[in-house]
GROMACS .gro file of C-alpha atoms in nm:
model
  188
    1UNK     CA    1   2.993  10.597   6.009
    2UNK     CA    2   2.959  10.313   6.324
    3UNK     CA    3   3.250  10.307   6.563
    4UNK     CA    4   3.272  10.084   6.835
    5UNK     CA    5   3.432  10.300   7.161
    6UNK     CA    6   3.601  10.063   7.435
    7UNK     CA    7   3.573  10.209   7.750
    8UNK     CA    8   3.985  10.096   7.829
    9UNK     CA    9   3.928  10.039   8.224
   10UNK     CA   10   3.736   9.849   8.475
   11UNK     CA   11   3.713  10.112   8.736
   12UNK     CA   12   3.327  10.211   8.788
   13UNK     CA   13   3.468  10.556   8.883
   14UNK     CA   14   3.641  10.641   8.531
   15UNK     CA   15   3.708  11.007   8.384
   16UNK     CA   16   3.703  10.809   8.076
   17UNK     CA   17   3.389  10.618   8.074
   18UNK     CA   18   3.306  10.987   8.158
   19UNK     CA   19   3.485  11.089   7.854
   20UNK     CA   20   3.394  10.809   7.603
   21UNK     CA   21   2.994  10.853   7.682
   22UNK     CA   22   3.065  11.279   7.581
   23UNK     CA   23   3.220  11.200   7.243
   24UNK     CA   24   2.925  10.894   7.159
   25UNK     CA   25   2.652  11.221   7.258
   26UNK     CA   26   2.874  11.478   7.122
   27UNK     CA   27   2.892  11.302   6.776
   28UNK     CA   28   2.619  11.150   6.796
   29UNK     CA   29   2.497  11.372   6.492
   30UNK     CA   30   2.811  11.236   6.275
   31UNK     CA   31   2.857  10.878   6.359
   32UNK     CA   32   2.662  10.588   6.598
   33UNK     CA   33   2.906  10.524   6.865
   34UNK     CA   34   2.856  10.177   7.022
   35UNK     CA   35   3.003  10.171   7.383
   36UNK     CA   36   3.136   9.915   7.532
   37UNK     CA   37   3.275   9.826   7.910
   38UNK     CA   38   3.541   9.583   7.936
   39UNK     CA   39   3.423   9.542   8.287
   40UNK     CA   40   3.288   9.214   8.253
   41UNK     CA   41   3.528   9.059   8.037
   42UNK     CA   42   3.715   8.787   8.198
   43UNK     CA   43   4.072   8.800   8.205
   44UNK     CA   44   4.262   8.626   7.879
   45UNK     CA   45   4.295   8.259   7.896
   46UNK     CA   46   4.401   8.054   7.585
   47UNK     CA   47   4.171   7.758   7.610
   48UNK     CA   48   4.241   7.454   7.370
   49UNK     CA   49   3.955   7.442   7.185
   50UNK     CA   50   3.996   7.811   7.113
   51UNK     CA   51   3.679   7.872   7.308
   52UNK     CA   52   3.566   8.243   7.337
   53UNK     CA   53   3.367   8.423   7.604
   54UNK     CA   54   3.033   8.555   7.534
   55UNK     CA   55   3.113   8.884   7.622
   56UNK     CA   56   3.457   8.902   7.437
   57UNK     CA   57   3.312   8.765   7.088
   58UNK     CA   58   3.029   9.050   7.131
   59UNK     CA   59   3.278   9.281   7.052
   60UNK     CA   60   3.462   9.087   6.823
   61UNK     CA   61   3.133   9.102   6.633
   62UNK     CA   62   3.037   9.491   6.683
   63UNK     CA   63   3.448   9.585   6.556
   64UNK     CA   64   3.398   9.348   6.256
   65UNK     CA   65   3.054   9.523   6.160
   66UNK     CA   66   3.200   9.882   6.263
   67UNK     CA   67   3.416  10.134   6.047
   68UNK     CA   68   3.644  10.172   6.321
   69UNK     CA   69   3.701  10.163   6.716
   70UNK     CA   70   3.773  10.434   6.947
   71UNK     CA   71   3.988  10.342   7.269
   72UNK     CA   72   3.948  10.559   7.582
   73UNK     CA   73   4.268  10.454   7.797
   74UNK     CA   74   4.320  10.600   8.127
   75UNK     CA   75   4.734  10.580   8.220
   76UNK     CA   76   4.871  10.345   8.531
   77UNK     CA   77   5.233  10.356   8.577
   78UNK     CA   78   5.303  10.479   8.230
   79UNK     CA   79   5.087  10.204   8.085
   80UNK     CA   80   4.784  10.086   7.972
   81UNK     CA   81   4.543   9.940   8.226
   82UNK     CA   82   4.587   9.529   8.252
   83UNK     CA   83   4.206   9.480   8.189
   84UNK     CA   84   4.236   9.641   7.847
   85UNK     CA   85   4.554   9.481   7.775
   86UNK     CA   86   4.357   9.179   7.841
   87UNK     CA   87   4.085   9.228   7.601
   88UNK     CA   88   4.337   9.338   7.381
   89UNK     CA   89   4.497   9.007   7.390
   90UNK     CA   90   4.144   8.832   7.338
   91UNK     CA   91   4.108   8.978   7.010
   92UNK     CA   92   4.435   8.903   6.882
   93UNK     CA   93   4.411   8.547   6.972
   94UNK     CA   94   4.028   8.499   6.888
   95UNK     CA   95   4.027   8.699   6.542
   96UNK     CA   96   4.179   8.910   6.311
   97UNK     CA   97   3.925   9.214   6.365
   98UNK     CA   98   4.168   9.429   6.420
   99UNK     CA   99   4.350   9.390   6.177
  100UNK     CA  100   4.359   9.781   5.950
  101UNK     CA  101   4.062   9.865   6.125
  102UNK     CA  102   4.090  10.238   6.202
  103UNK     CA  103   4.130  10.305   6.551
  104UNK     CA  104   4.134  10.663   6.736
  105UNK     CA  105   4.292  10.707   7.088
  106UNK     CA  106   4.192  10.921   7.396
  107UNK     CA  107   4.250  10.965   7.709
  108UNK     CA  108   4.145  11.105   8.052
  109UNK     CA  109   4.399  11.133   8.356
  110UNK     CA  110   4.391  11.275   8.696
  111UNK     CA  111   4.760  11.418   8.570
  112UNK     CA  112   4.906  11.731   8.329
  113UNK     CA  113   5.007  11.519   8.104
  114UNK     CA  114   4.735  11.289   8.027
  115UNK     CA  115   4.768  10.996   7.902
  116UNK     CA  116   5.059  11.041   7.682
  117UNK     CA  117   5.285  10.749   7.788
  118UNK     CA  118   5.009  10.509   7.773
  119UNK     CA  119   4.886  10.606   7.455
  120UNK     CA  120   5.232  10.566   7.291
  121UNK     CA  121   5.223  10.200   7.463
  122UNK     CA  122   4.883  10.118   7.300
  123UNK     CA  123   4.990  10.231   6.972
  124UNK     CA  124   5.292   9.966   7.011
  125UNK     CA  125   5.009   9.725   7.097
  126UNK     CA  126   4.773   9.796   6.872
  127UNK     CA  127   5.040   9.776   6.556
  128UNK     CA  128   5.205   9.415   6.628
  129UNK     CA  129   5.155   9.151   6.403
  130UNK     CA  130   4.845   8.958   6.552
  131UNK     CA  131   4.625   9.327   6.559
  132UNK     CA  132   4.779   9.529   6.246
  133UNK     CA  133   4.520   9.807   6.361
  134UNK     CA  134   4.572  10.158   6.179
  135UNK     CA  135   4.635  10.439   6.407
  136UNK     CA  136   4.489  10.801   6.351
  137UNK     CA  137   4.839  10.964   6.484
  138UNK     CA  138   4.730  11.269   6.621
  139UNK     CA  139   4.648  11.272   6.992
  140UNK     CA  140   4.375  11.351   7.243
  141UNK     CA  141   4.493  11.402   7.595
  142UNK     CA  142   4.291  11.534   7.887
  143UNK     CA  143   4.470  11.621   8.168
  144UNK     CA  144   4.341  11.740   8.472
  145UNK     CA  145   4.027  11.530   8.380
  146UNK     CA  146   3.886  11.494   8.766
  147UNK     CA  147   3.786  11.873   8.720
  148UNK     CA  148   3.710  11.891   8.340
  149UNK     CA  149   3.369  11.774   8.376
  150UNK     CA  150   3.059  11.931   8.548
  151UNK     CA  151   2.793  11.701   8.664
  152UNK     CA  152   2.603  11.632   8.314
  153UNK     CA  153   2.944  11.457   8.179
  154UNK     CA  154   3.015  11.741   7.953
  155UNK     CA  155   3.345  11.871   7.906
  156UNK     CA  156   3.375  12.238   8.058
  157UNK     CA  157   3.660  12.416   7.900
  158UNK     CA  158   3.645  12.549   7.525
  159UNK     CA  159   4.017  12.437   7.406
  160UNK     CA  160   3.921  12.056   7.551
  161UNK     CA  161   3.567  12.081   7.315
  162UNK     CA  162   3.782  12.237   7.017
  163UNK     CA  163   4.037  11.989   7.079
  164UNK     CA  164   3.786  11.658   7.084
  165UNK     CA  165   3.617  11.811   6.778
  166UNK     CA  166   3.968  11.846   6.569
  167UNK     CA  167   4.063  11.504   6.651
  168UNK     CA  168   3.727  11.340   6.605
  169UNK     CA  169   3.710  11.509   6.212
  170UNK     CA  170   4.057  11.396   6.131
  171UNK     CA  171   3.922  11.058   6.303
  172UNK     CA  172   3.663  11.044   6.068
  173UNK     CA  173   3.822  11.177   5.744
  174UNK     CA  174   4.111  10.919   5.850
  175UNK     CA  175   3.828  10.637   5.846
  176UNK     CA  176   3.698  10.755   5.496
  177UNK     CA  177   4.028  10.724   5.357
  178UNK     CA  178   4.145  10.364   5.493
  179UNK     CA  179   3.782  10.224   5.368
  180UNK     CA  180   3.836  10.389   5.028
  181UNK     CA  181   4.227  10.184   5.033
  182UNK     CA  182   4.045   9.851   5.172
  183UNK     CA  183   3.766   9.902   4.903
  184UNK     CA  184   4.053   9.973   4.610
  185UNK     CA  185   4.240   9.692   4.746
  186UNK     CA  186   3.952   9.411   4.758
  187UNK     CA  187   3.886   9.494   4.416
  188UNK     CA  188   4.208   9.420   4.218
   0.00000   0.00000   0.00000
C-alpha cells in the first residue's frame, strides 16, 4: 500500500504534523506513507489558462500514483483550517484525483473533543461533486493532543496507540476493498 498523508495546517507548531509523522513511522511496516505540508502551497486562485502551482500539482501527482490519502485536520472554530480548504479547492479545480480515492481522517486538538466538528465538515468537503473522495467512516480523534506526546513524537497513552492501530487496519482493509470495486469496475 502507498498513501499520501496531508499534513491539514500551516502552523509550524502542529499536534498533527506531530501526529501524521507517528502514523507514517508507526506503519511504516504496512504501508509507505508520503507526507506532505501544505505550508507552501499558495492560496487557490483560478487562473485562465488553468495554470497550476508547482507545489500543488506535486501532490496532484503523488494522490494519483497512491492507493489512498490520509488527512490530519486540526479544528478552528468548528472547521477545517482555510489553508487546507485551500488545497482542497486546488485539487478539485486542477484534477479529478480525488475522485473514489480512499481517504482516512484524523485529527489532533488542544480540546476533549478533538476534532469531531471539523472532521464531519471535511467529510462534506471531501464528498461534493468536483472531489467524489470515499470516506473510511470510522473516526480518529485525539483530544488533549498538547500532552499526548512525549518528546520523540510518539503517542503516550495505550487506548490512543490501540485506537490509531484499529482505525489504520480498517483504513487499510477499506483501501483493499475500493481497489478490488475500481479494478471490477474498469474491467466490464
Amino acid at each position: 500500500m502507498k498513501y499520501v498523508g496531508i499534513i491539514g495546517n500551516n502552523s509550524t507548531e502542529s499536534t498533527n504534523r506531530t501526529l501524521m509523522q507517528y502514523i507514517a513511522r508507526q506503519f511504516a511496516d504496512q504501508a509507505e506513507i508520503v507526507v506532505f505540508e501544505i505550508r507552501p502551497m499558495p492560496p487557490f486562485k483560478a487562473s485562465e489558462d488553468r495554470t497550476v502551482p508547482a507545489e500543488v500539482q506535486s501532490l496532484v501527482d503523488a494522490i494519483a500514483d497512491s492507493d489512498g490519502v490520509i488527512i490530519s485536520t486540526p479544528e478552528y472554530d468548528h472547521t477545517i483550517p482555510a489553508a487546507l480548504k485551500s488545497v482542497l479547492e486546488w485539487l478539485s479545480w486542477s484534477s479529478e484525483v480525488m475522485r473514489d480515492k480512499p481517504v482516512m481522517i484524523v485529527g489532533a486538538s488542544y480540546g476533549r473533543l478533538g476534532t469531531s466538528r471539523a472532521q464531519d465538515h471535511l467529510r462534506q468537503i471531501l464528498t461534493s461533486p468536483w472531489l467524489r473522495a470515499r470516506i473510511l467512516t470510522s473516526e480518529f480523534l485525539l483530544g488533549g493532543s498538547q500532552q499526548a506526546f512525549d518528546e520523540e513524537g510518539n503517542l503516550t497513552h495505550e487506548t490512543d496507540v490501540e485506537n490509531l492501530r484499529t482505525h489504520f487496519a480498517e483504513f487499510k482493509a477499506f483501501t483493499e476493498i475500493m481497489n478490488e470495486i475500481e479494478l471490477k469496475e474498469a474491467a466490464e
